[in-house]
Short mmCIF file of C-alpha atoms in Angstrom, two decimals:
data_model
loop_
_atom_site.label_atom_id
_atom_site.label_comp_id
_atom_site.label_asym_id
_atom_site.label_seq_id
_atom_site.Cartn_x
_atom_site.Cartn_y
_atom_site.Cartn_z
CA MET C 7 10.24 21.60 21.55
CA GLN C 8 10.82 22.65 17.94
CA ARG C 9 8.11 24.96 16.68
CA LYS C 10 9.39 26.12 13.30
CA GLN C 11 6.71 26.56 10.64
CA PRO C 12 6.41 23.29 8.70
CA GLY C 13 7.70 23.15 5.14
CA LEU C 14 5.28 22.31 2.33
CA LEU C 15 5.59 21.31 -1.33
CA GLN C 16 3.06 22.51 -3.90
CA PRO C 17 2.50 20.32 -6.97
CA ASP C 18 3.61 21.94 -10.21
CA TRP C 19 0.50 21.26 -12.27
CA GLU C 20 -2.26 23.40 -13.74
CA VAL C 21 -5.49 22.32 -12.11
CA PRO C 22 -8.87 23.99 -11.53
CA ALA C 23 -8.82 26.54 -8.71
CA ARG C 24 -11.07 24.43 -6.53
CA VAL C 25 -8.48 21.63 -6.38
CA ARG C 26 -6.07 21.98 -3.45
CA ALA C 27 -3.02 19.73 -3.09
CA VAL C 28 0.10 19.71 -0.93
CA SER C 29 2.87 17.43 0.26
CA THR C 30 4.53 17.94 3.64
CA THR C 31 8.21 17.68 4.60
CA ARG C 32 9.81 16.86 7.95
CA GLU C 33 10.61 20.53 8.60
CA GLY C 34 8.88 22.15 11.56
CA GLY C 35 6.53 20.43 13.99
CA VAL C 36 7.18 19.23 17.53
CA SER C 37 8.25 15.58 17.25
CA GLN C 38 11.54 14.67 18.92
CA PRO C 39 14.40 12.57 17.44
CA PRO C 40 14.39 10.25 15.60
CA PHE C 41 11.01 11.56 14.41
CA ASP C 42 12.00 15.23 14.33
CA GLY C 43 10.04 17.24 13.54
CA PHE C 44 6.75 17.30 11.50
CA ASN C 45 5.89 13.62 11.78
CA LEU C 46 2.28 12.86 10.86
CA GLY C 47 2.34 9.07 11.28
CA LEU C 48 1.08 7.33 14.43
CA ALA C 49 2.38 3.84 13.67
CA GLY C 50 6.14 4.32 13.99
CA GLY C 51 6.52 4.79 17.75
CA ASP C 52 6.50 8.57 18.06
CA ASP C 53 4.75 10.19 21.02
CA PRO C 54 1.08 10.23 19.95
CA ARG C 55 0.64 13.65 21.56
CA ALA C 56 3.33 15.09 19.29
CA VAL C 57 1.77 13.49 16.20
CA MET C 58 -1.69 14.80 17.06
CA HIS C 59 -0.21 18.25 17.70
CA ASN C 60 1.41 18.12 14.25
CA ARG C 61 -1.87 17.06 12.67
CA ARG C 62 -3.69 19.95 14.33
CA LEU C 63 -0.96 22.27 13.08
CA LEU C 64 -1.43 20.90 9.56
CA ARG C 65 -5.19 21.47 9.66
CA GLY C 66 -4.71 25.04 10.81
CA MET C 67 -2.00 25.90 8.29
CA LEU C 68 -4.00 24.59 5.34
CA ALA C 69 -7.40 25.70 6.68
CA LEU C 70 -8.62 22.17 6.02
CA PRO C 71 -12.41 21.92 5.94
CA HIS C 72 -12.37 18.61 7.84
CA GLU C 73 -9.93 16.12 9.33
CA PRO C 74 -8.09 14.22 6.57
CA ARG C 75 -9.30 10.65 6.07
CA TRP C 76 -6.17 8.92 7.36
CA LEU C 77 -5.57 5.38 6.08
CA ARG C 78 -3.90 2.31 7.55
CA GLN C 79 -1.60 1.52 4.65
CA VAL C 80 -0.55 -2.09 3.94
CA HIS C 81 1.20 -1.93 0.52
CA GLY C 82 -1.93 -3.23 -1.18
CA ILE C 83 -4.24 -2.00 -3.92
CA ARG C 84 -7.48 -1.31 -2.08
CA VAL C 85 -9.03 2.06 -2.97
CA VAL C 86 -11.74 3.54 -0.76
CA GLU C 87 -14.12 6.44 -1.15
CA ALA C 88 -12.80 8.83 1.49
CA ALA C 89 -16.22 10.19 2.42
CA ARG C 90 -17.20 6.72 3.67
CA CYS C 91 -14.11 6.23 5.84
CA HIS C 92 -14.43 6.45 9.60
CA GLY C 93 -11.32 5.92 11.67
CA GLU C 94 -8.16 4.64 9.97
CA THR C 95 -9.51 2.41 7.19
CA GLU C 96 -7.14 -0.22 5.78
CA ALA C 97 -6.38 0.87 2.23
CA ASP C 98 -3.58 2.34 0.13
CA ALA C 99 -5.55 4.85 -1.90
CA ALA C 100 -8.63 7.03 -1.61
CA VAL C 101 -10.86 9.06 -3.92
CA ALA C 102 -13.33 11.85 -3.23
CA PHE C 103 -16.11 13.47 -5.25
CA ASP C 104 -17.49 16.02 -2.81
CA PRO C 105 -16.04 19.32 -1.56
CA GLY C 106 -14.36 19.25 1.83
CA VAL C 107 -13.34 15.57 1.85
CA VAL C 108 -9.56 15.39 2.24
CA CYS C 109 -7.72 12.40 0.75
CA VAL C 110 -4.31 11.69 2.26
CA VAL C 111 -1.49 9.14 2.02
CA MET C 112 1.68 8.94 4.12
CA THR C 113 5.15 8.07 2.86
CA ALA C 114 8.82 7.86 3.84
CA ASP C 115 10.43 6.61 0.57
CA CYS C 116 7.37 5.16 -1.17
CA LEU C 117 5.80 7.24 -3.92
CA PRO C 118 2.76 9.43 -3.21
CA VAL C 119 0.60 10.09 -6.29
CA LEU C 120 -2.16 12.72 -6.33
CA PHE C 121 -4.93 12.74 -8.95
CA CYS C 122 -7.66 15.06 -10.17
CA ASP C 123 -9.75 15.44 -13.31
CA ARG C 124 -9.52 18.44 -15.64
CA ASN C 125 -12.90 19.77 -14.53
CA GLY C 126 -12.10 19.64 -10.83
CA THR C 127 -14.92 17.28 -9.89
CA ARG C 128 -12.95 14.38 -8.40
CA VAL C 129 -9.63 13.81 -6.66
CA GLY C 130 -7.58 10.90 -5.36
CA ALA C 131 -4.38 9.95 -3.56
CA ALA C 132 -2.38 6.72 -3.77
CA HIS C 133 0.52 5.23 -1.79
CA ALA C 134 2.80 3.34 -4.18
CA GLY C 135 5.72 1.33 -2.88
CA TRP C 136 7.12 -1.20 -5.31
CA ARG C 137 4.75 -3.93 -4.09
CA GLY C 138 1.65 -1.81 -4.52
CA LEU C 139 2.94 -0.46 -7.80
CA VAL C 140 3.50 -3.86 -9.36
CA ALA C 141 0.18 -5.10 -7.96
CA GLY C 142 -1.73 -2.25 -9.63
CA VAL C 143 -2.58 0.37 -7.01
CA LEU C 144 -2.29 3.22 -9.51
CA GLU C 145 -4.50 1.52 -12.07
CA ALA C 146 -7.05 0.77 -9.34
CA THR C 147 -7.08 4.42 -8.28
CA VAL C 148 -7.56 5.69 -11.82
CA ASP C 149 -10.43 3.23 -12.25
CA ALA C 150 -12.02 4.35 -8.96
CA LEU C 151 -12.09 7.95 -10.15
CA GLY C 152 -14.77 6.83 -12.58
CA CYS C 153 -13.99 9.07 -15.54
CA ASP C 154 -12.14 8.97 -18.84
CA PRO C 155 -8.43 8.45 -17.96
CA GLY C 156 -7.57 11.02 -20.62
CA GLU C 157 -9.25 13.61 -18.38
CA VAL C 158 -7.14 12.64 -15.35
CA MET C 159 -4.03 14.49 -14.21
CA ALA C 160 -1.45 13.04 -11.82
CA TRP C 161 1.36 14.47 -9.72
CA MET C 162 4.10 12.25 -8.28
CA GLY C 163 5.62 13.55 -5.06
CA PRO C 164 8.87 12.98 -3.14
CA CYS C 165 10.15 9.41 -3.02
CA ILE C 166 13.40 7.48 -2.93
CA GLY C 167 15.36 8.35 -6.06
CA PRO C 168 16.84 6.07 -8.74
CA ALA C 169 20.39 6.48 -7.40
CA ALA C 170 19.38 5.14 -3.97
CA PHE C 171 16.63 2.55 -4.48
CA GLU C 172 18.50 -0.75 -4.64
CA VAL C 173 16.42 -3.89 -5.24
CA GLY C 174 16.98 -7.56 -5.98
CA ASP C 175 16.39 -9.66 -9.09
CA GLU C 176 12.92 -10.64 -7.87
CA VAL C 177 11.68 -7.03 -7.91
CA ARG C 178 12.96 -6.40 -11.42
CA ALA C 179 11.49 -9.71 -12.61
CA ALA C 180 8.07 -8.86 -11.16
CA PHE C 181 7.90 -5.66 -13.21
CA LEU C 182 9.36 -7.13 -16.40
CA GLU C 183 6.88 -10.00 -16.29
CA GLN C 184 4.07 -7.47 -16.71
CA ASP C 185 5.91 -4.92 -18.85
CA PRO C 186 9.11 -5.97 -20.68
CA GLY C 187 9.76 -2.31 -21.54
CA ALA C 188 10.27 -1.56 -17.85
CA HIS C 189 13.87 -2.75 -18.15
CA ASP C 190 14.80 0.90 -18.85
CA ALA C 191 13.88 1.72 -15.22
CA PHE C 192 16.58 -0.59 -13.82
CA THR C 193 20.35 -0.14 -13.91
CA PRO C 194 22.98 -2.46 -12.39
CA SER C 195 24.21 -1.43 -8.95
CA PRO C 196 27.83 -1.74 -7.72
CA ALA C 197 26.61 -4.41 -5.29
CA GLY C 198 25.45 -6.66 -8.14
CA ARG C 199 21.78 -5.80 -7.65
CA TRP C 200 19.60 -3.20 -9.39
CA LEU C 201 18.89 0.49 -8.93
CA ALA C 202 15.20 1.09 -9.63
CA ASP C 203 13.51 4.28 -10.82
CA LEU C 204 10.27 4.19 -8.84
CA ARG C 205 8.86 7.32 -10.45
CA GLY C 206 9.85 6.05 -13.89
CA LEU C 207 8.02 2.79 -13.27
CA ALA C 208 4.95 4.68 -12.05
CA ARG C 209 5.03 6.97 -15.08
CA ARG C 210 4.99 3.96 -17.40
CA ARG C 211 1.93 2.56 -15.68
CA LEU C 212 0.09 5.87 -15.63
CA SER C 213 0.87 6.42 -19.31
CA ALA C 214 -0.43 2.94 -20.10
CA CYS C 215 -3.69 3.91 -18.34
CA GLY C 216 -4.04 6.79 -20.80
CA LEU C 217 -3.61 9.73 -18.43
CA GLY C 218 -3.57 13.11 -20.12
CA VAL C 219 -1.10 14.88 -17.82
CA ILE C 220 1.62 13.41 -15.56
CA ARG C 221 3.82 15.72 -13.52
CA ALA C 222 6.46 14.94 -10.90
CA THR C 223 8.97 16.41 -8.51
CA ASP C 224 12.49 14.96 -8.62
CA ASP C 225 13.02 15.26 -4.84
CA CYS C 226 14.76 12.21 -3.34
CA THR C 227 13.71 11.33 0.20
CA PHE C 228 16.81 9.19 0.82
CA SER C 229 19.40 11.80 -0.11
CA ASP C 230 17.87 14.82 1.69
CA ASP C 231 17.77 14.06 5.41
CA ARG C 232 17.03 17.69 6.28
CA ARG C 233 13.73 17.84 4.40
CA PHE C 234 12.48 14.27 4.20
CA TYR C 235 11.96 11.12 6.22
CA SER C 236 13.43 7.95 4.69
CA TYR C 237 12.76 4.44 5.94
CA ARG C 238 15.61 3.02 3.85
CA ARG C 239 18.07 5.51 5.30
CA ASP C 240 16.96 5.65 8.93
CA GLY C 241 14.75 2.66 9.69
CA ASN C 242 12.72 3.99 12.62
CA THR C 243 11.46 7.31 11.28
CA GLY C 244 8.46 9.55 10.71
CA ARG C 245 6.07 10.00 7.81
CA MET C 246 5.22 12.83 5.43
CA ALA C 247 1.69 13.34 4.12
CA SER C 248 0.38 14.13 0.64
CA LEU C 249 -3.13 15.58 0.61
CA ILE C 250 -5.69 16.61 -1.98
CA TRP C 251 -9.24 17.92 -1.70
CA LEU C 252 -11.92 20.00 -3.43
CA ARG C 253 -12.95 23.40 -2.18
CA ASP C 254 -16.56 24.60 -2.36
#
């Protein structure tokens, strides 16, 4: 079994020292193909023993104060307070206000977005596929943080990039109906459809909320099969995790 040290991404944002945040890759871990190697998702058909081993490895590597509050994600807009979650609660975003409570979302092309306030008193994590994005999951998460949006910082993690995310007319129409200016995030594809900039669409929505700082990586999950899982590319595949929490 593969036992290489898992690869991690650190958000490039200036946050208070008590805020910890990280996004995982597929590198390392013990899961076997097609989930190789650091799969953290239980729902895709991987051996549960391998997934739980990877989760234990994650806790040890990051010295997590408690088990992350794993969610059962459904491409919706429900936001929960992580401290009140027991078991895998159905939601697509979580917020936390107390030290030691770890918010987490899992992705394999969808966009993970991590949040904190400038004073380091609250954090959140959201899972934003196009359905959740157009339905308002990011706005709901900002609202659940319960502070002035101008005090909120966001980091957008690895997701499918604008050269790979092909969508139909109905997806473009859903965004333009709410925000006509979103047409800049869509370009015609050779197949007669549209290539969508998921991070660009998310940035527009976060800016409209009034966020003070928005940062992002430009990593594309679809184009980098060595580092990232991609549902669009592979179908049956694993999941990365994006986590954020407050230290004491």
